[in-house]
Coordinates of C-alpha atoms in Angstrom, one line a residue:
Chain A
M135 CA -80.3 -2.9 -67.9
H136 CA -78.0 -2.4 -64.8
F137 CA -76.5 -6.0 -63.3
S138 CA -74.1 -5.0 -60.3
S139 CA -72.0 -8.4 -61.4
K140 CA -69.6 -8.7 -64.6
L141 CA -70.6 -12.4 -64.3
I142 CA -73.8 -12.2 -64.7
E143 CA -73.2 -9.6 -67.2
D144 CA -71.2 -11.7 -69.7
A145 CA -73.8 -14.7 -69.3
V146 CA -76.4 -12.6 -70.1
H147 CA -74.8 -11.1 -73.2
E148 CA -73.9 -14.6 -74.4
I149 CA -77.4 -15.9 -74.4
S150 CA -79.3 -13.1 -75.4
K151 CA -77.3 -13.8 -78.5
L152 CA -79.6 -16.3 -79.2
P153 CA -82.2 -16.1 -81.8
G154 CA -85.7 -14.7 -80.2
I155 CA -84.0 -14.4 -76.6
G156 CA -83.9 -10.7 -75.0
K157 CA -81.8 -9.5 -72.4
K158 CA -84.9 -9.8 -70.1
T159 CA -85.2 -13.3 -70.8
A160 CA -81.5 -14.1 -70.7
L161 CA -81.3 -12.5 -67.0
R162 CA -84.4 -14.7 -66.0
L163 CA -82.7 -18.0 -67.2
V164 CA -79.2 -16.9 -65.6
L165 CA -80.7 -16.4 -62.3
H166 CA -82.6 -19.6 -62.9
L167 CA -79.4 -21.2 -63.1
L168 CA -77.8 -19.7 -60.2
K169 CA -80.8 -21.3 -58.0
E170 CA -80.0 -24.6 -59.2
E171 CA -77.3 -27.4 -58.7
K172 CA -74.0 -26.2 -60.3
E173 CA -74.3 -29.9 -62.1
S174 CA -77.4 -28.7 -64.1
T175 CA -75.3 -26.0 -65.4
E176 CA -72.3 -28.0 -66.5
N177 CA -74.7 -30.7 -67.8
L178 CA -76.0 -27.8 -70.4
A179 CA -72.7 -26.3 -71.1
T180 CA -70.9 -29.7 -71.9
A181 CA -74.3 -30.7 -73.9
L182 CA -73.6 -27.3 -76.0
V183 CA -69.9 -27.9 -76.6
K184 CA -69.9 -31.5 -77.3
L185 CA -72.8 -30.8 -79.9
R186 CA -70.8 -28.5 -82.0
T187 CA -67.3 -29.5 -81.7
Q188 CA -68.5 -33.4 -82.1
I189 CA -71.4 -33.0 -84.8
K190 CA -70.9 -34.5 -88.5
Y191 CA -72.7 -34.3 -91.7
C192 CA -73.6 -37.8 -92.9
K193 CA -71.6 -38.7 -95.8
A194 CA -74.2 -39.9 -98.5
C195 CA -77.4 -37.2 -97.4
Y196 CA -75.3 -34.5 -95.6
N197 CA -77.8 -34.3 -92.6
I198 CA -76.6 -33.6 -89.3
S199 CA -75.3 -36.9 -87.7
D200 CA -73.3 -38.3 -85.0
D201 CA -71.4 -40.6 -87.0
D202 CA -69.4 -41.0 -90.8
L203 CA -73.3 -42.0 -91.8
C204 CA -76.8 -41.1 -90.0
A205 CA -78.9 -42.9 -88.7
I206 CA -81.6 -42.9 -91.3
C207 CA -79.0 -43.9 -94.2
T208 CA -77.9 -46.7 -92.3
S209 CA -81.5 -48.3 -91.5
H210 CA -82.1 -51.2 -93.0
R211 CA -86.0 -50.6 -92.3
R212 CA -85.7 -47.7 -94.6
D213 CA -86.3 -47.6 -99.0
A214 CA -83.4 -46.5 -100.6
S215 CA -84.8 -46.4 -103.9
T216 CA -86.4 -43.2 -103.0
I217 CA -84.6 -39.8 -102.2
C218 CA -86.7 -37.0 -100.7
V219 CA -84.5 -33.7 -101.6
V220 CA -84.7 -30.7 -98.6
E221 CA -83.3 -27.5 -98.1
N222 CA -82.1 -28.1 -94.7
T223 CA -82.1 -30.2 -91.5
P224 CA -85.4 -28.5 -90.0
D225 CA -87.3 -29.5 -92.9
L226 CA -86.2 -33.5 -92.6
M227 CA -87.0 -33.1 -89.1
A228 CA -90.8 -31.7 -89.7
I229 CA -91.0 -34.8 -92.8
E230 CA -90.0 -37.4 -90.2
N231 CA -92.5 -36.3 -87.8
T232 CA -95.1 -36.7 -90.0
A233 CA -94.4 -40.4 -89.7
Q234 CA -95.4 -40.8 -93.5
Y235 CA -92.0 -41.2 -95.4
N236 CA -90.1 -44.3 -95.2
G237 CA -87.2 -43.5 -97.8
V238 CA -84.4 -41.2 -97.3
Y239 CA -83.0 -38.1 -97.7
H240 CA -80.7 -35.7 -99.4
V241 CA -80.2 -32.1 -97.3
L242 CA -79.5 -29.5 -99.8
G243 CA -77.9 -27.2 -97.2
G244 CA -79.7 -24.5 -98.6
I245 CA -81.8 -23.4 -101.9
I246 CA -81.2 -21.0 -105.1
S247 CA -81.2 -17.7 -104.0
P248 CA -79.4 -15.0 -106.2
I249 CA -80.3 -12.2 -104.1
D250 CA -78.0 -14.3 -101.2
G251 CA -75.9 -14.9 -103.3
I252 CA -76.3 -18.6 -103.3
G253 CA -76.0 -20.6 -106.6
P254 CA -76.0 -24.3 -107.6
S255 CA -72.3 -24.6 -106.7
D256 CA -73.1 -23.5 -103.2
L257 CA -75.7 -26.7 -102.2
K258 CA -75.0 -30.3 -102.5
I259 CA -76.6 -30.8 -106.1
A260 CA -73.5 -32.1 -107.7
E261 CA -73.5 -34.8 -104.7
L262 CA -76.9 -35.4 -105.6
I263 CA -76.4 -36.5 -109.1
D264 CA -73.6 -38.0 -108.0
R265 CA -75.4 -40.3 -105.7
V266 CA -77.7 -41.3 -108.4
K267 CA -75.3 -42.2 -110.9
G268 CA -73.3 -44.3 -108.5
S269 CA -76.6 -46.5 -107.6
E270 CA -78.5 -48.6 -109.5
E271 CA -80.7 -48.9 -107.0
V272 CA -82.2 -45.3 -106.8
K273 CA -85.8 -45.3 -108.3
E274 CA -87.8 -41.9 -107.3
I275 CA -86.2 -38.2 -106.4
I276 CA -89.1 -36.5 -104.2
L277 CA -88.4 -32.6 -104.6
A278 CA -89.8 -31.2 -101.1
L279 CA -88.6 -27.9 -101.6
S280 CA -90.8 -24.7 -100.1
P281 CA -93.5 -23.8 -102.6
T282 CA -92.1 -19.9 -103.3
M283 CA -89.7 -18.4 -106.1
E284 CA -86.5 -19.9 -104.5
G285 CA -87.8 -23.2 -104.3
D286 CA -89.1 -23.3 -107.7
T287 CA -86.1 -22.4 -109.5
T288 CA -84.4 -25.0 -107.3
A289 CA -86.6 -28.0 -107.9
F290 CA -86.5 -26.4 -111.7
Y291 CA -82.7 -26.7 -111.9
I292 CA -82.3 -30.2 -110.1
T293 CA -84.8 -31.3 -112.4
K294 CA -83.1 -30.6 -115.8
K295 CA -79.8 -32.2 -114.1
L296 CA -82.0 -35.2 -113.4
K297 CA -83.0 -35.2 -117.0
E298 CA -80.6 -37.9 -118.2
F299 CA -81.6 -40.6 -115.8
D300 CA -84.5 -43.2 -115.8
L301 CA -86.3 -41.8 -112.8
K302 CA -89.5 -40.8 -111.6
I303 CA -89.2 -37.3 -110.7
S304 CA -92.1 -36.1 -108.0
T305 CA -92.7 -32.8 -105.8
I306 CA -94.8 -32.7 -102.3
A307 CA -98.4 -31.5 -103.2
R308 CA -99.6 -28.3 -103.3
G309 CA -102.7 -27.6 -102.2
V310 CA -105.4 -26.0 -99.5
P311 CA -103.9 -26.9 -95.9
V312 CA -105.7 -29.7 -94.3
G313 CA -107.9 -27.9 -91.6
G314 CA -107.6 -25.2 -93.2
E315 CA -111.3 -23.4 -93.9
L316 CA -110.9 -22.9 -98.1
E317 CA -112.4 -19.5 -98.0
Y318 CA -109.8 -18.3 -96.3
A319 CA -107.0 -20.0 -98.7
D320 CA -105.3 -17.8 -101.3
E321 CA -106.0 -17.7 -104.7
I322 CA -102.7 -19.2 -106.2
T323 CA -103.2 -21.7 -103.8
L324 CA -106.8 -22.7 -104.3
G325 CA -106.1 -22.1 -108.1
R326 CA -103.3 -24.9 -107.9
S327 CA -105.4 -27.2 -105.9
I328 CA -108.0 -27.6 -108.4
I329 CA -105.5 -27.9 -111.6
T330 CA -103.4 -30.5 -109.7
R331 CA -106.8 -32.2 -108.1
T332 CA -106.8 -35.7 -107.7
E333 CA -109.2 -38.8 -107.9
Y334 CA -111.7 -39.1 -105.2
P335 CA -111.0 -42.6 -103.7
Q336 CA -114.0 -44.5 -104.2
D337 CA -114.8 -47.9 -102.9
Chain B
M1262 CA -90.1 -35.8 -81.1
H1263 CA -87.6 -37.7 -83.8
F1264 CA -84.3 -36.6 -83.7
S1265 CA -81.6 -38.8 -85.5
S1266 CA -78.5 -37.5 -83.3
K1267 CA -77.9 -38.2 -79.6
L1268 CA -76.0 -34.9 -80.2
I1269 CA -79.1 -33.2 -80.4
E1270 CA -81.2 -35.1 -78.3
D1271 CA -79.0 -34.5 -75.2
A1272 CA -78.4 -30.8 -76.4
V1273 CA -82.2 -30.2 -76.4
H1274 CA -83.0 -32.4 -73.5
E1275 CA -80.1 -30.0 -71.5
I1276 CA -81.8 -26.6 -73.1
S1277 CA -85.5 -27.4 -72.3
K1278 CA -84.8 -27.8 -68.9
L1279 CA -84.5 -24.1 -68.3
P1280 CA -88.3 -22.5 -67.5
G1281 CA -90.2 -21.4 -70.3
I1282 CA -88.2 -23.1 -73.2
G1283 CA -90.2 -26.2 -74.8
K1284 CA -88.5 -29.0 -77.4
K1285 CA -89.6 -26.8 -80.1
T1286 CA -87.7 -24.0 -79.3
A1287 CA -84.4 -25.9 -78.2
L1288 CA -84.0 -27.7 -81.0
R1289 CA -84.4 -24.1 -83.0
L1290 CA -81.1 -22.9 -80.8
V1291 CA -79.7 -26.2 -81.3
L1292 CA -79.7 -25.5 -84.9
H1293 CA -78.8 -22.0 -84.6
L1294 CA -75.8 -23.0 -83.0
L1295 CA -74.8 -25.6 -85.6
K1296 CA -74.8 -23.0 -88.4
E1297 CA -72.6 -20.4 -86.1
E1298 CA -68.9 -20.6 -85.4
K1299 CA -67.9 -23.0 -82.7
E1300 CA -66.7 -20.1 -80.9
S1301 CA -70.0 -18.5 -80.3
T1302 CA -71.0 -22.0 -78.7
E1303 CA -67.9 -22.1 -76.7
N1304 CA -68.3 -18.8 -75.6
L1305 CA -71.8 -19.1 -74.3
A1306 CA -70.8 -22.4 -72.3
T1307 CA -67.8 -20.9 -70.6
A1308 CA -69.8 -17.8 -69.5
L1309 CA -72.3 -20.0 -67.9
V1310 CA -70.1 -22.4 -66.3
K1311 CA -67.8 -19.3 -65.1
L1312 CA -71.0 -17.4 -64.2
R1313 CA -72.1 -20.7 -61.9
T1314 CA -68.4 -21.7 -60.4
Q1315 CA -67.6 -18.4 -59.7
I1316 CA -70.0 -16.2 -58.4
K1317 CA -70.3 -15.2 -54.9
Y1318 CA -72.7 -13.5 -52.2
C1319 CA -71.8 -10.4 -50.4
K1320 CA -71.1 -10.7 -46.9
A1321 CA -72.7 -8.1 -46.2
C1322 CA -76.1 -8.2 -48.1
Y1323 CA -76.7 -11.4 -49.4
N1324 CA -76.6 -10.2 -52.6
I1325 CA -75.3 -11.9 -55.9
S1326 CA -71.5 -10.4 -56.3
D1327 CA -68.0 -11.3 -58.1
D1328 CA -66.3 -10.5 -55.5
D1329 CA -66.6 -10.9 -51.4
L1330 CA -68.9 -7.6 -51.1
C1331 CA -70.9 -6.8 -53.8
A1332 CA -70.6 -3.7 -55.9
I1333 CA -73.5 -1.5 -54.3
C1334 CA -72.3 -2.5 -50.7
T1335 CA -68.4 -1.0 -51.9
S1336 CA -69.8 1.7 -53.8
H1337 CA -69.0 5.4 -51.7
R1338 CA -71.8 7.0 -53.7
R1339 CA -74.7 4.9 -52.0
D1340 CA -76.1 6.1 -48.2
A1341 CA -75.3 3.1 -46.3
S1342 CA -77.8 4.3 -43.3
T1343 CA -80.8 3.2 -45.7
I1344 CA -81.2 -0.7 -46.0
C1345 CA -83.7 -2.1 -48.3
V1346 CA -84.9 -5.4 -47.7
V1347 CA -85.5 -7.2 -50.7
E1348 CA -86.9 -10.9 -51.4
N1349 CA -84.4 -12.0 -54.0
T1350 CA -82.1 -10.7 -56.9
P1351 CA -84.5 -9.8 -59.3
D1352 CA -86.5 -7.7 -57.1
L1353 CA -83.3 -5.8 -56.2
M1354 CA -82.6 -5.5 -59.9
A1355 CA -86.0 -4.2 -60.4
I1356 CA -85.5 -1.6 -58.1
E1357 CA -81.8 -0.7 -58.8
N1358 CA -83.4 0.1 -62.5
T1359 CA -86.4 2.3 -61.6
A1360 CA -82.7 4.5 -60.9
Q1361 CA -84.8 6.1 -57.6
Y1362 CA -83.1 4.3 -54.7
N1363 CA -79.6 5.2 -53.6
G1364 CA -79.2 3.3 -50.4
V1365 CA -78.1 -0.5 -49.8
Y1366 CA -79.6 -3.5 -49.5
H1367 CA -80.4 -6.7 -47.6
V1368 CA -81.4 -9.4 -49.5
L1369 CA -83.5 -12.3 -47.6
G1370 CA -83.1 -15.1 -50.3
G1371 CA -86.9 -16.1 -49.9
I1372 CA -90.0 -14.9 -47.8
I1373 CA -91.9 -16.8 -44.8
S1374 CA -94.0 -19.6 -46.3
P1375 CA -95.1 -22.3 -43.9
I1376 CA -97.2 -24.1 -46.7
D1377 CA -93.7 -23.9 -48.8
G1378 CA -91.9 -25.0 -45.3
I1379 CA -89.9 -21.7 -45.2
G1380 CA -90.3 -20.1 -42.2
P1381 CA -87.6 -17.3 -40.6
S1382 CA -84.4 -19.4 -39.9
D1383 CA -84.4 -20.0 -43.6
L1384 CA -83.8 -16.6 -44.5
K1385 CA -81.1 -14.0 -43.8
I1386 CA -83.1 -12.3 -41.4
A1387 CA -81.3 -13.0 -38.3
E1388 CA -78.3 -11.4 -40.5
L1389 CA -80.2 -8.2 -40.9
I1390 CA -80.6 -7.9 -37.1
D1391 CA -76.9 -8.7 -36.5
R1392 CA -75.8 -6.0 -39.1
V1393 CA -78.3 -3.4 -37.7
K1394 CA -77.0 -4.2 -34.2
G1395 CA -73.1 -3.9 -35.1
S1396 CA -73.8 -0.7 -37.6
E1397 CA -74.2 3.0 -36.1
E1398 CA -75.5 3.8 -39.2
V1399 CA -78.2 2.8 -39.9
K1400 CA -81.2 4.8 -40.1
E1401 CA -84.1 3.4 -41.6
I1402 CA -85.1 0.1 -43.2
I1403 CA -87.4 0.3 -46.2
L1404 CA -89.1 -3.0 -46.3
A1405 CA -90.1 -3.6 -50.3
L1406 CA -91.9 -7.4 -50.6
S1407 CA -94.5 -8.1 -52.5
P1408 CA -97.8 -7.2 -51.5
T1409 CA -99.1 -10.5 -50.6
M1410 CA -99.6 -12.7 -47.6
E1411 CA -96.6 -13.9 -47.4
G1412 CA -94.9 -10.4 -48.3
D1413 CA -97.0 -9.0 -45.1
T1414 CA -96.0 -12.0 -42.6
T1415 CA -92.3 -11.5 -43.2
A1416 CA -92.8 -7.8 -43.3
F1417 CA -94.6 -7.9 -39.7
Y1418 CA -92.0 -10.7 -38.3
I1419 CA -88.9 -8.3 -38.9
T1420 CA -91.0 -5.3 -37.9
K1421 CA -91.6 -6.9 -34.5
K1422 CA -87.3 -8.2 -34.4
L1423 CA -86.2 -4.8 -34.8
K1424 CA -88.6 -2.8 -32.6
E1425 CA -86.3 -2.5 -29.8
F1426 CA -83.8 -0.7 -32.4
D1427 CA -84.0 3.0 -32.6
L1428 CA -85.2 2.5 -36.2
K1429 CA -87.5 4.6 -39.1
I1430 CA -89.1 1.3 -40.5
S1431 CA -91.2 1.8 -44.1
T1432 CA -92.6 -0.1 -46.4
I1433 CA -93.2 0.6 -50.3
A1434 CA -96.4 2.4 -51.3
R1435 CA -99.2 0.5 -52.3
G1436 CA -102.1 2.1 -54.3
V1437 CA -103.1 2.6 -57.9
P1438 CA -100.4 1.6 -60.7
V1439 CA -98.8 4.6 -62.6
G1440 CA -100.7 4.6 -65.9
G1441 CA -103.3 2.5 -64.9
E1442 CA -107.0 3.3 -65.3
L1443 CA -109.0 3.7 -62.0
E1444 CA -111.8 1.9 -63.2
Y1445 CA -110.2 -1.4 -63.7
A1446 CA -108.0 -0.8 -60.6
D1447 CA -109.0 -4.0 -57.8
E1448 CA -110.8 -3.0 -55.3
I1449 CA -108.4 -3.9 -52.1
T1450 CA -105.9 -2.2 -53.8
L1451 CA -108.1 1.1 -54.4
G1452 CA -109.1 1.2 -51.1
R1453 CA -105.8 0.7 -49.7
S1454 CA -104.6 3.6 -52.2
I1455 CA -107.5 5.9 -50.6
I1456 CA -106.7 4.8 -46.8
T1457 CA -103.0 5.5 -47.5
R1458 CA -103.2 9.0 -49.8
T1459 CA -100.6 11.0 -49.5
E1460 CA -100.6 15.6 -49.5
Y1461 CA -101.1 16.7 -52.8
P1462 CA -97.8 18.9 -53.3
Q1463 CA -98.7 22.4 -53.1
D1464 CA -96.2 25.3 -54.5

């Protein structure tokens, strides 16, 4: 693409580094910013730099946070006896958005994946063990990891490490998605949903 | 959507003001920036602020420019006897990308649209007249405006204003798009393409 301006070229170049944004979209965004007030570009730039330089990781659960401890860990409304172990912040946000969970979290910062060179020591697993060891309060660990080979490996590893503690360890249910047609569910999921069937509520 | 961090919330809010970017995409971009080096966020922010604060408008053609005169107006390779009148910079860029035009431009900065309260005085039409008046060089004006009601009105207005000068005034051809199926062309376009048929090249 031809830009007659170096300023535009630089801005397009930087924006199109973002995932899912190509040169055409970047140019559209740049031309939009030029039409708007100067302040809106400045606000955008400030918010991005502030975010990147001021963000912290919660010292308890390793969720991204504005302070040393995140809003979830410091909330009195959350049940600290249940820890939900997730791979990363987007997964945590996805669970938060269901509004079905009231415990706290532990963000691993990844998943065991030998192919990507990620082992248990690269994740916050030791920190999870320390957290359980240092607290009388924790009663249950929920493993909310992706139902993939890597997720299963990570769950298996964590379960082994937590064996010595008197804890309930659970994993999120795997089965047919709500609203999905049974006919289109894959065999493994459907098979698993029969094995791990739950009692039908009667009353 | 629930964000446990004010920094994330602010960044998502600012990004999602951009056209075609919703909260979910904004969050994805924010989490991407958090994974990348600090420098890439700073580079992005700097490029945007520099763009917005340092960009100028070419004093001859009103194209966006890094200097007082844009790269097209100052180029010795461009034919200054032909001025192509366009609505805005994206249209100029679209024509530049065809690599079929070697003249210069005049960017109106909009189009006459009474419904949006935009009249001739809001556009760089007087500047176009002055430009033609002040130069012996200009021989042809190409009106490259959108084939809409507003585009036609603007073209008609400009044509009337330019009547007193000894100029060739042309407009970009309207007809069936190259590569399009005739059967799917709309009636007005197809009708017009018959009326304004051009001689078939024989040799």
